[in-house]
Structures are given as C-alpha cells and as structure tokens.
Amino acid sequence: MLTSFCSRSWLRARLQDVERCTTSAARPRHARLPPPHSLCTVEQDPQSLYSYVQQGANLLVVLSPDLSEFWRDFAREFDVDFDDRGHLAIDHFSYASELDDGSHTTLLLSLADAPTPFISPATRAGPPLLYRGTTHAVGRLPLLTNILHAPSTGYSYDANGEDAPTDDLYLSGSTGGLVSALQAKNNARVSFVGSLDLFSDTFAEAQVSMSGDAASVRSGNTAFIADLTRWTFGESGLLKVDEVRHARVNDGASAELYRVGDELVYSIDVSAFQDGSWRPYLADDLQLEFTMLDPHLRLPLSASSAEPAVSTTASRFSARFQAPDRHGVFTFKVDYRRAGWSFIDEKTVVSVTPPRHDQYERFITGALPYYGGAASVSIATVGFVVLWLLQ
C-alpha cells in the first residue's frame, strides 16, 4: 500500500498517537493525504483500493479541491461524488474574517448537529470548526453518513471564477457535504474529508469566537479530528456482545431443543466502547427475531434490571415469548445496524419439536363435542341392543 505524506507535523503526531492506541481487534489503518505541491504516484486503481476495504481496512481519505480523477472515482465507489476541480465551499455569512482572504471560503461551522457516536458530546458543545475546501454530494447508500455539511447559506463554486454563480448550482446549502463516513458490512470504516487545511496547524491554533460570546477560544479542529480519527480507526463507536443466553422460563434450563408451546426467555449482554472505555450500551431499539427461513416472531428487546448482566460494563436486554406451534430448526437472531456503531449479527440455532406421545394432555377441553358425540353413539348402541334382547 503506497501512502503519500504531506508536511503537516501536527497531523502526523496525532496519527502516530492513533496508531499506538489499543483496539479490540487488529485492523489495517491508513490515512491518505494527497500532497498539494508534490506528485503522488499511486500504484493501484480505485477498484483495488476498494477491494482493500472489503478485506477489513480502515481508511481516512483527506482531499484538496484539486483532487485527481483517481480519488474522484474511488469516492464514487462509496456513493460520494465530489464537485468539479477547483470548486470550494463558499458562505458569505458564516466565515472567519480573520483568516479569510476575501473569497469567503474559510467557513466557521458549528458542530452542534454532528451525529453521535462519530463526534463526542464534548466536541459538539465546544467551539466551532474552521473549514476551507471542497464539497461533495452524499448519495442514498444506507451505510453512508454525512457528518458535517455546509450551512444553509453556503454553496459550492469556483472562488477564482469571474462569472457570478447561477441558480442551477450543483451543490448548495446542506446538500453540500464536507465530511462523510461509511461503515461497510464487514465493519470496515472509510471517512472522506474535503479539506487539507482542516488538519493544518494554522486552523488548529486559530482563535475563534463562539456564538454570543465576545471572548475568543481555540477552534474545535483539534477535538473534531481526534473524534473523527478515533471513529475511523475503530477506537469509538464499537459494540460487542458479552453473553447470549436462552432458556425455558419454568426451569431456567438452556437447551438446543425446545418443545412447541414452551415459554422461552432470550437475553443478550451488549457493551459499547466510547471515550476510551467499555460501558453499558443504552438503547431501546434492539429486536429479536425467532426465524425459520422467515421470521415467525419479531420482538423488542427491553433493558432488564431484574437480571443484571454478567459484566458491569454491559447492559442486558431480554424478551419472553412462547415457542410457535410449528416444529423445525429455528434461529435466535439479533441483527442490529445503526449509523456509527459497529454492527451486531448474533445467531443461535435451536430445534423446536412437537411433544412426545406421553406428553400430550389426556383431556382436551376443545374436544368436548367429539367426546359427547362418541358417548351418545355408545349409549344409543347399548340401548338398542337391550331393547332388541327384551323383545
């Protein structure tokens, strides 16, 4: 894998810190920053780099407005379409006047609407971000999330162009993505950033004013980059299953074979890795499927306080149900996919069988009409025989 380097010591130091962090699973990591002033020789095509992601690699791709067609094609593999070369995000209302050259391309962006867990609550509540770079269109791929977009008053255009922007702009307002991230089905992560200056020392150390506050503070670039790199390289937004258990309610016995009509309980312990430590995962949207080809039952998994999890860093979710009146091979399935969190795909196979011959009820209330019919025929037959013999 050929990686290009740019002369930004601040970013290199932070990426080295990221590499030293321990994660739950070893995964290849690469930060690709095409240098603006040097020639970058790439030995592979976008499809081979895409295959590298399919193998489980994490990528942080930082691009400049003069990005090559190679990176444009690579981004399209993930439904991210960058604007024309040389086009920048422009906003005549939300810009940093101290750092701007008059083109209004140095945007001052609030992080209050950045999604969790990509960006931490502390960063969202902190100072705004400085951004100068290109924009991209975010497609409808369900695995793709737009983390940061242009303000409603912004648009993408050639800042050096002499012509005024027209009404048919390709990207304007919040449709112009600035930072987007994708998590593949194999939990590999790819982040796209359209600004090299976002990672610069100048922007990181610049003083900005928060809304409604006359005092100046350092920009939120440092905290934003730290959160983005942690998420991209698998150091935040992780979910793991600590334990899965299923059993009959009456005796608490776990088995691989259950009877039709058994009352069953299923529980799963889930932990979340965020802010450097494992902690209980809090959610109300987990679901359990009891399926045989198609789901026979789909039930909500609710947090269980009566049955604590095996670990203090996990939350237990459970559901109770009755085994359906259908015998065969069933699967307990929890398929949980939420933006920013690593996916959970937990499956447990069990068999559901009909009762043995000595396990059926001896008297069935629903069969009373048949019992009555058989008894009436028997009584009528005996009465007929008696009357025949007495004649």
Short mmCIF file of N, CA and C in Angstrom, two decimals, residues 192-286:
data_model
loop_
_atom_site.label_atom_id
_atom_site.label_comp_id
_atom_site.label_asym_id
_atom_site.label_seq_id
_atom_site.Cartn_x
_atom_site.Cartn_y
_atom_site.Cartn_z
N PHE A 192 -14.27 10.46 4.44
CA PHE A 192 -13.86 11.39 3.40
C PHE A 192 -13.93 12.81 3.95
N VAL A 193 -12.82 13.54 3.83
CA VAL A 193 -12.73 14.93 4.26
C VAL A 193 -12.28 15.75 3.05
N GLY A 194 -13.00 16.82 2.74
CA GLY A 194 -12.69 17.61 1.55
C GLY A 194 -11.80 18.79 1.82
N SER A 195 -11.03 18.77 2.91
CA SER A 195 -10.19 19.91 3.25
C SER A 195 -8.88 19.44 3.87
N LEU A 196 -7.76 19.82 3.24
CA LEU A 196 -6.46 19.60 3.85
C LEU A 196 -6.19 20.64 4.94
N ASP A 197 -6.72 21.86 4.76
CA ASP A 197 -6.49 22.93 5.73
C ASP A 197 -7.15 22.64 7.06
N LEU A 198 -8.18 21.81 7.08
CA LEU A 198 -8.81 21.45 8.34
C LEU A 198 -7.81 20.81 9.29
N PHE A 199 -6.80 20.12 8.73
CA PHE A 199 -5.79 19.43 9.54
C PHE A 199 -4.55 20.29 9.79
N SER A 200 -4.55 21.52 9.35
CA SER A 200 -3.35 22.33 9.44
C SER A 200 -3.16 22.91 10.84
N ASP A 201 -1.91 23.25 11.16
CA ASP A 201 -1.61 23.89 12.44
C ASP A 201 -2.27 25.26 12.52
N THR A 202 -2.36 25.95 11.41
CA THR A 202 -2.95 27.28 11.41
C THR A 202 -4.39 27.25 11.88
N PHE A 203 -5.17 26.33 11.33
CA PHE A 203 -6.57 26.22 11.73
C PHE A 203 -6.72 25.67 13.14
N ALA A 204 -5.84 24.75 13.52
CA ALA A 204 -5.94 24.15 14.84
C ALA A 204 -5.65 25.15 15.95
N GLU A 205 -4.75 26.09 15.69
CA GLU A 205 -4.35 27.05 16.72
C GLU A 205 -5.05 28.39 16.58
N ALA A 206 -5.92 28.53 15.59
CA ALA A 206 -6.59 29.80 15.37
C ALA A 206 -7.60 30.10 16.48
N GLN A 207 -7.79 31.38 16.76
CA GLN A 207 -8.75 31.84 17.75
C GLN A 207 -10.07 32.17 17.06
N VAL A 208 -11.16 31.63 17.60
CA VAL A 208 -12.49 31.88 17.04
C VAL A 208 -13.40 32.32 18.17
N SER A 209 -14.49 32.94 17.81
CA SER A 209 -15.48 33.41 18.79
C SER A 209 -16.70 32.51 18.73
N MET A 210 -17.13 32.06 19.90
CA MET A 210 -18.36 31.27 19.97
C MET A 210 -19.56 32.19 19.91
N SER A 211 -20.69 31.65 19.47
CA SER A 211 -21.89 32.46 19.32
C SER A 211 -22.31 33.05 20.66
N GLY A 212 -22.55 34.36 20.66
CA GLY A 212 -23.00 35.02 21.87
C GLY A 212 -21.91 35.27 22.88
N ASP A 213 -20.64 35.04 22.52
CA ASP A 213 -19.54 35.22 23.45
C ASP A 213 -18.46 36.05 22.76
N ALA A 214 -18.09 37.15 23.43
CA ALA A 214 -17.09 38.03 22.83
C ALA A 214 -15.69 37.48 22.96
N ALA A 215 -15.45 36.61 23.94
CA ALA A 215 -14.11 36.05 24.16
C ALA A 215 -13.77 35.06 23.06
N SER A 216 -12.48 35.02 22.70
CA SER A 216 -12.02 34.10 21.67
C SER A 216 -11.40 32.86 22.29
N VAL A 217 -11.62 31.73 21.66
CA VAL A 217 -11.06 30.46 22.11
C VAL A 217 -10.46 29.75 20.90
N ARG A 218 -9.68 28.70 21.16
CA ARG A 218 -9.11 27.93 20.06
C ARG A 218 -10.22 27.20 19.32
N SER A 219 -10.03 27.05 18.05
CA SER A 219 -11.04 26.39 17.22
C SER A 219 -11.25 24.95 17.65
N GLY A 220 -12.34 24.38 17.19
CA GLY A 220 -12.67 22.99 17.52
C GLY A 220 -12.05 21.97 16.60
N ASN A 221 -11.10 22.39 15.76
CA ASN A 221 -10.49 21.47 14.79
C ASN A 221 -9.77 20.31 15.48
N THR A 222 -9.03 20.61 16.54
CA THR A 222 -8.26 19.55 17.21
C THR A 222 -9.18 18.47 17.76
N ALA A 223 -10.23 18.88 18.47
CA ALA A 223 -11.16 17.91 19.04
C ALA A 223 -11.92 17.16 17.95
N PHE A 224 -12.29 17.86 16.88
CA PHE A 224 -13.03 17.21 15.79
C PHE A 224 -12.17 16.15 15.12
N ILE A 225 -10.91 16.46 14.84
CA ILE A 225 -10.02 15.50 14.19
C ILE A 225 -9.78 14.31 15.10
N ALA A 226 -9.61 14.57 16.40
CA ALA A 226 -9.40 13.46 17.33
C ALA A 226 -10.59 12.51 17.32
N ASP A 227 -11.81 13.05 17.36
CA ASP A 227 -13.00 12.20 17.34
C ASP A 227 -13.13 11.46 16.01
N LEU A 228 -12.86 12.15 14.91
CA LEU A 228 -13.00 11.52 13.60
C LEU A 228 -11.99 10.40 13.41
N THR A 229 -10.75 10.60 13.81
CA THR A 229 -9.74 9.56 13.64
C THR A 229 -10.01 8.38 14.57
N ARG A 230 -10.49 8.65 15.78
CA ARG A 230 -10.83 7.54 16.68
C ARG A 230 -11.93 6.68 16.07
N TRP A 231 -12.95 7.33 15.54
CA TRP A 231 -14.04 6.54 14.96
C TRP A 231 -13.55 5.79 13.72
N THR A 232 -12.82 6.46 12.83
CA THR A 232 -12.39 5.84 11.59
C THR A 232 -11.51 4.63 11.85
N PHE A 233 -10.63 4.71 12.84
CA PHE A 233 -9.70 3.63 13.11
C PHE A 233 -10.21 2.68 14.20
N GLY A 234 -11.50 2.68 14.45
CA GLY A 234 -12.12 1.67 15.31
C GLY A 234 -11.82 1.83 16.78
N GLU A 235 -11.72 3.06 17.26
CA GLU A 235 -11.47 3.29 18.68
C GLU A 235 -12.64 3.97 19.37
N SER A 236 -13.75 4.09 18.69
CA SER A 236 -15.00 4.56 19.28
C SER A 236 -16.14 4.03 18.41
N GLY A 237 -17.33 4.07 18.97
CA GLY A 237 -18.48 3.56 18.22
C GLY A 237 -18.47 2.06 18.02
N LEU A 238 -17.90 1.32 18.99
CA LEU A 238 -17.84 -0.14 18.89
C LEU A 238 -18.87 -0.78 19.81
N LEU A 239 -19.50 -1.82 19.33
CA LEU A 239 -20.42 -2.63 20.13
C LEU A 239 -19.91 -4.07 20.15
N LYS A 240 -20.02 -4.70 21.31
CA LYS A 240 -19.67 -6.11 21.40
C LYS A 240 -20.69 -6.84 22.25
N VAL A 241 -20.86 -8.11 21.96
CA VAL A 241 -21.78 -8.97 22.70
C VAL A 241 -20.98 -9.76 23.72
N ASP A 242 -21.29 -9.54 25.00
CA ASP A 242 -20.57 -10.23 26.06
C ASP A 242 -21.13 -11.63 26.31
N GLU A 243 -22.44 -11.78 26.25
CA GLU A 243 -23.04 -13.09 26.50
C GLU A 243 -24.41 -13.16 25.85
N VAL A 244 -24.75 -14.34 25.37
CA VAL A 244 -26.08 -14.63 24.83
C VAL A 244 -26.61 -15.86 25.56
N ARG A 245 -27.87 -15.78 26.00
CA ARG A 245 -28.44 -16.90 26.76
C ARG A 245 -29.91 -17.07 26.38
N HIS A 246 -30.31 -18.32 26.26
CA HIS A 246 -31.73 -18.64 26.04
C HIS A 246 -32.08 -19.82 26.92
N ALA A 247 -33.31 -19.86 27.41
CA ALA A 247 -33.71 -20.91 28.35
C ALA A 247 -35.22 -20.97 28.43
N ARG A 248 -35.70 -22.07 29.03
CA ARG A 248 -37.12 -22.17 29.36
C ARG A 248 -37.40 -21.36 30.62
N VAL A 249 -38.56 -20.74 30.68
CA VAL A 249 -38.88 -19.89 31.82
C VAL A 249 -39.15 -20.72 33.06
N ASN A 250 -39.82 -21.87 32.92
CA ASN A 250 -40.26 -22.62 34.11
C ASN A 250 -39.10 -23.21 34.90
N ASP A 251 -38.05 -23.70 34.24
CA ASP A 251 -36.95 -24.31 34.97
C ASP A 251 -35.60 -23.61 34.74
N GLY A 252 -35.56 -22.61 33.86
CA GLY A 252 -34.31 -21.88 33.62
C GLY A 252 -33.26 -22.69 32.89
N ALA A 253 -33.64 -23.83 32.33
CA ALA A 253 -32.68 -24.70 31.68
C ALA A 253 -32.46 -24.26 30.23
N SER A 254 -31.19 -24.13 29.86
CA SER A 254 -30.84 -23.80 28.49
C SER A 254 -30.61 -25.09 27.71
N ALA A 255 -31.13 -25.15 26.51
CA ALA A 255 -31.02 -26.38 25.72
C ALA A 255 -30.96 -26.02 24.25
N GLU A 256 -30.60 -27.01 23.45
CA GLU A 256 -30.62 -26.84 22.00
C GLU A 256 -31.91 -27.39 21.40
N LEU A 257 -32.81 -27.89 22.25
CA LEU A 257 -34.07 -28.46 21.78
C LEU A 257 -35.18 -28.02 22.71
N TYR A 258 -36.22 -27.44 22.14
CA TYR A 258 -37.38 -26.99 22.90
C TYR A 258 -38.63 -27.62 22.30
N ARG A 259 -39.71 -27.64 23.12
CA ARG A 259 -40.98 -28.18 22.67
C ARG A 259 -41.89 -27.07 22.18
N VAL A 260 -42.81 -27.42 21.31
CA VAL A 260 -43.83 -26.48 20.87
C VAL A 260 -44.61 -25.99 22.08
N GLY A 261 -44.76 -24.69 22.19
CA GLY A 261 -45.53 -24.11 23.29
C GLY A 261 -44.71 -23.79 24.52
N ASP A 262 -43.42 -24.12 24.54
CA ASP A 262 -42.58 -23.77 25.69
C ASP A 262 -42.48 -22.26 25.84
N GLU A 263 -42.48 -21.79 27.10
CA GLU A 263 -42.26 -20.38 27.38
C GLU A 263 -40.75 -20.16 27.45
N LEU A 264 -40.24 -19.31 26.57
CA LEU A 264 -38.80 -19.13 26.44
C LEU A 264 -38.42 -17.70 26.82
N VAL A 265 -37.19 -17.55 27.27
CA VAL A 265 -36.61 -16.24 27.55
C VAL A 265 -35.25 -16.16 26.85
N TYR A 266 -35.01 -15.03 26.19
CA TYR A 266 -33.75 -14.79 25.48
C TYR A 266 -33.14 -13.51 26.03
N SER A 267 -31.85 -13.55 26.29
CA SER A 267 -31.16 -12.36 26.80
C SER A 267 -29.82 -12.20 26.10
N ILE A 268 -29.40 -10.95 25.93
CA ILE A 268 -28.12 -10.63 25.29
C ILE A 268 -27.50 -9.45 26.03
N ASP A 269 -26.22 -9.56 26.32
CA ASP A 269 -25.47 -8.50 27.02
C ASP A 269 -24.63 -7.74 26.00
N VAL A 270 -24.80 -6.42 25.95
CA VAL A 270 -24.14 -5.58 24.94
C VAL A 270 -23.34 -4.48 25.65
N SER A 271 -22.09 -4.30 25.19
CA SER A 271 -21.21 -3.24 25.70
C SER A 271 -20.87 -2.29 24.57
N ALA A 272 -20.61 -1.03 24.91
CA ALA A 272 -20.22 -0.01 23.94
C ALA A 272 -18.88 0.56 24.33
N PHE A 273 -18.00 0.71 23.33
CA PHE A 273 -16.68 1.32 23.57
C PHE A 273 -16.73 2.75 23.10
N GLN A 274 -16.65 3.67 24.05
CA GLN A 274 -16.73 5.08 23.75
C GLN A 274 -15.90 5.84 24.78
N ASP A 275 -15.21 6.87 24.31
CA ASP A 275 -14.37 7.70 25.18
C ASP A 275 -13.31 6.87 25.91
N GLY A 276 -12.80 5.85 25.23
CA GLY A 276 -11.66 5.11 25.76
C GLY A 276 -11.97 3.99 26.71
N SER A 277 -13.23 3.64 26.91
CA SER A 277 -13.55 2.56 27.86
C SER A 277 -14.85 1.89 27.45
N TRP A 278 -14.99 0.63 27.92
CA TRP A 278 -16.23 -0.12 27.68
C TRP A 278 -17.24 0.28 28.75
N ARG A 279 -18.48 0.47 28.32
CA ARG A 279 -19.53 0.86 29.24
C ARG A 279 -20.85 0.26 28.76
N PRO A 280 -21.87 0.18 29.64
CA PRO A 280 -23.15 -0.39 29.21
C PRO A 280 -23.75 0.40 28.05
N TYR A 281 -24.29 -0.33 27.09
CA TYR A 281 -24.91 0.31 25.94
C TYR A 281 -26.38 0.56 26.24
N LEU A 282 -26.81 1.80 26.07
CA LEU A 282 -28.18 2.20 26.36
C LEU A 282 -28.93 2.42 25.06
N ALA A 283 -29.98 1.64 24.86
CA ALA A 283 -30.78 1.76 23.64
C ALA A 283 -32.14 1.14 23.90
N ASP A 284 -33.11 1.51 23.07
CA ASP A 284 -34.45 0.96 23.19
C ASP A 284 -34.96 0.44 21.85
N ASP A 285 -34.03 0.14 20.91
CA ASP A 285 -34.45 -0.26 19.58
C ASP A 285 -33.86 -1.60 19.14
N LEU A 286 -33.40 -2.42 20.10
CA LEU A 286 -32.93 -3.76 19.73
C LEU A 286 -34.13 -4.67 19.52
#
